[in-house]
C-alpha angles and dihedrals in degrees: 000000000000100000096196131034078206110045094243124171130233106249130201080245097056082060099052090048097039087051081053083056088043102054087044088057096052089049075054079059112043084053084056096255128132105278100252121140138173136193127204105204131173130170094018081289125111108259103171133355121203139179140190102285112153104114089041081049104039080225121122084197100065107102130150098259092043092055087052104057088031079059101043098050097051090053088041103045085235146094090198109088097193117181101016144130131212128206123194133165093231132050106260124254128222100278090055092038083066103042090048090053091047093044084051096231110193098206137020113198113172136171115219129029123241100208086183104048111004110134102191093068113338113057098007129358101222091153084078102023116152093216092060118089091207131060121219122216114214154159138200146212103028109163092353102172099049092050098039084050096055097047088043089053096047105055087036088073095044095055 
């Protein structure tokens, strides 16, 4: 599997970020929602944290990645996120996907792949879609292991 439509290399920087994600997911966790967490960063500066939230929030809608940029663009006066990465432990779905391309999101980095409904580059590959005005950098698999454990973990006790 190709990680990146760009080419881009795993920095020192992308770990450390993807480590925030990864302590957010497990707050998702520990509130009995699937670990999922997401970073906004710009800057090199944390610019919005989100975590799984959508049983606390009555809100299918509340993903990780959708509490970040909701976040972001209410402490920025903007719904464009221009020149921003975001960091999440799994790869985003189609909803997110969306939200991420209209938010214009410069760079994707993510942790674990979703080979079911993973919509940068497994079920649809919305990072590089045709119908979309705006291209999406990323990059995937940074600190795999530790983000696909946790996942695997935690649907192993619920079942």
């Amino acid at each position: 599997m190709n990680n990146s439509s760009a080419g881009i290399e795993i920095t020192e920087q992308d770990e450390a970020w993807m480590r925030h994600a990864i302590r957010l997911a497990q707050r998702a966790e520990w509130l009995g929602e699937v670990p999922v967490g997401a970073v906004l960063v710009k800057e090199n500066q944390c610019l919005a944290e989100g975590w799984n939230s959508p049983i606390a929030n009555y809100d299918p809608s509340a993903h990780a990645e959708m509490n970040a940029l909701r976040d972001a663009g209410k402490r920025i006066g903007n719904y464009r996120l221009v020149d921003t990465t975001l960091y999440v432990t799994l790869e985003p779905c189609v909803m997110c996907m969306g939200a991420i391309a209209h938010a214009r999101v410069k760079r994707l980095v993510f942790g674990a792949y979703d080979t079911k409904r993973g919509a940068v580059c497994h079920a649809l590959n919305l990072a590089d879609a045709d119908f979309l005005n705006h291209k999406i950098e990323w990059q995937g698999g940074v600190l795999e292991t530790e983000c696909s454990d946790m996942l695997k973990a935690f649907f192993k006790l619920r079942r």
